[in-house]
Every structure is written in structure tokens, then in C-alpha cells.
Amino acid sequence: AAPLKDTKLMDVKLGQLPSWLAMSDFTPGGIARAVRRGYDRYFNKYIDVKKGGVGGIAMVLAGYVVISYIWSYDHIKHDRHRKYH
């Protein structure tokens, strides 16, 4: 078996999760490397392909729509209650 530090999150058992998280690198450099690995994995799987479709771009746009709605939700909620009063 591979050491717990080299195990991917999807392969970690629920009982091992606290110790796996304790071994993770939460420094700014470690977080930046994790974001970069995630971006590289996404880019290689959905963007940099021979026969690409709109799936990768559509996911980015859907994520942008959801995040922008979450960021403006308080303003939308405030307008909703104020509209007819």
C-alpha cells in the first residue's frame, strides 16, 4: 500500500481522513500548487483535446454564473423584499 501522504483524496478511507488532512500542505505555496494541479488536470481533460466540444467551456461558464449569483444574492434578496412595498 502507498503511504497515506501519497494517497489521493478519492482513495482515502473515512477513518483516515483526519490524519490525511493533517499531513496536507496548507501553506500559501501548497495551496497554490494544489490549485495549479487542479487547473492542469482540468485543462488536459476538457480543453487540450483533439476532438473537443463545448463541455469544458460550458462548465467554466456555468461555474461563473453560479459564483456571480452567490456573490450578488444579498442584493437580489434585498430587492425582492423591497419591490412591492
C-alpha positions in Angstrom: 0.0 0.0 0.0 1.1 3.5 -0.7 1.9 5.9 2.2 -1.1 7.9 3.3 0.6 11.2 2.2 0.8 10.0 -1.4 -2.8 8.8 -1.4 -5.4 10.7 -3.5 -8.4 12.1 -1.7 -10.8 9.8 -3.5 -8.8 6.8 -2.2 -8.7 7.9 1.4 -11.0 6.0 3.7 -13.3 7.9 6.0 -11.4 6.9 9.2 -8.1 8.1 7.6 -9.4 11.5 6.6 -8.3 13.5 9.7 -4.8 12.2 9.6 -4.6 12.7 5.8 -5.8 16.3 6.2 -3.2 16.8 9.0 -0.5 15.8 6.5 -1.7 18.2 3.8 0.3 21.4 3.0 -1.9 24.4 3.8 0.8 27.0 3.3 0.2 29.5 0.5 2.7 27.7 -1.7 1.0 24.4 -1.0 -2.5 25.8 -1.8 -1.1 27.4 -5.0 0.4 24.1 -6.1 -2.9 22.3 -5.4 -4.8 24.9 -7.5 -2.2 24.5 -10.3 -2.6 20.7 -10.3 -6.3 21.0 -10.4 -6.1 23.5 -13.3 -3.7 21.3 -15.2 -5.9 18.3 -14.8 -9.0 20.2 -15.9 -7.1 21.7 -18.9 -5.8 18.4 -20.0 -9.1 16.6 -19.7 -11.5 19.1 -21.2 -9.7 21.9 -23.1 -6.5 20.4 -24.6 -8.1 17.5 -26.6 -8.1 16.5 -30.2 -11.8 16.4 -30.7 -13.1 18.9 -28.2 -16.7 20.0 -27.6 -18.3 22.8 -25.7 -18.3 20.8 -22.4 -15.2 22.3 -20.9 -16.1 25.9 -21.7 -19.7 25.3 -20.6 -18.6 24.1 -17.2 -16.5 27.2 -16.7 -19.4 29.5 -17.8 -21.8 27.6 -15.5 -19.4 27.9 -12.6 -19.1 31.7 -13.3 -22.9 32.1 -13.3 -23.3 30.2 -10.0 -20.5 32.1 -8.3 -21.8 35.5 -9.6 -25.3 34.6 -8.3 -23.9 33.7 -4.9 -21.9 36.9 -4.7 -24.9 39.1 -5.6 -27.6 37.1 -3.6 -27.8 39.5 -0.7 -28.5 42.4 -3.2 -31.1 40.3 -5.1 -32.8 39.2 -1.8 -32.9 42.8 -0.6 -34.5 44.0 -3.9 -37.0 41.1 -3.8 -38.4 42.2 -0.4 -38.5 45.9 -1.3 -40.1 45.6 -4.7 -43.8 45.7 -3.9 -43.8 47.6 -0.6 
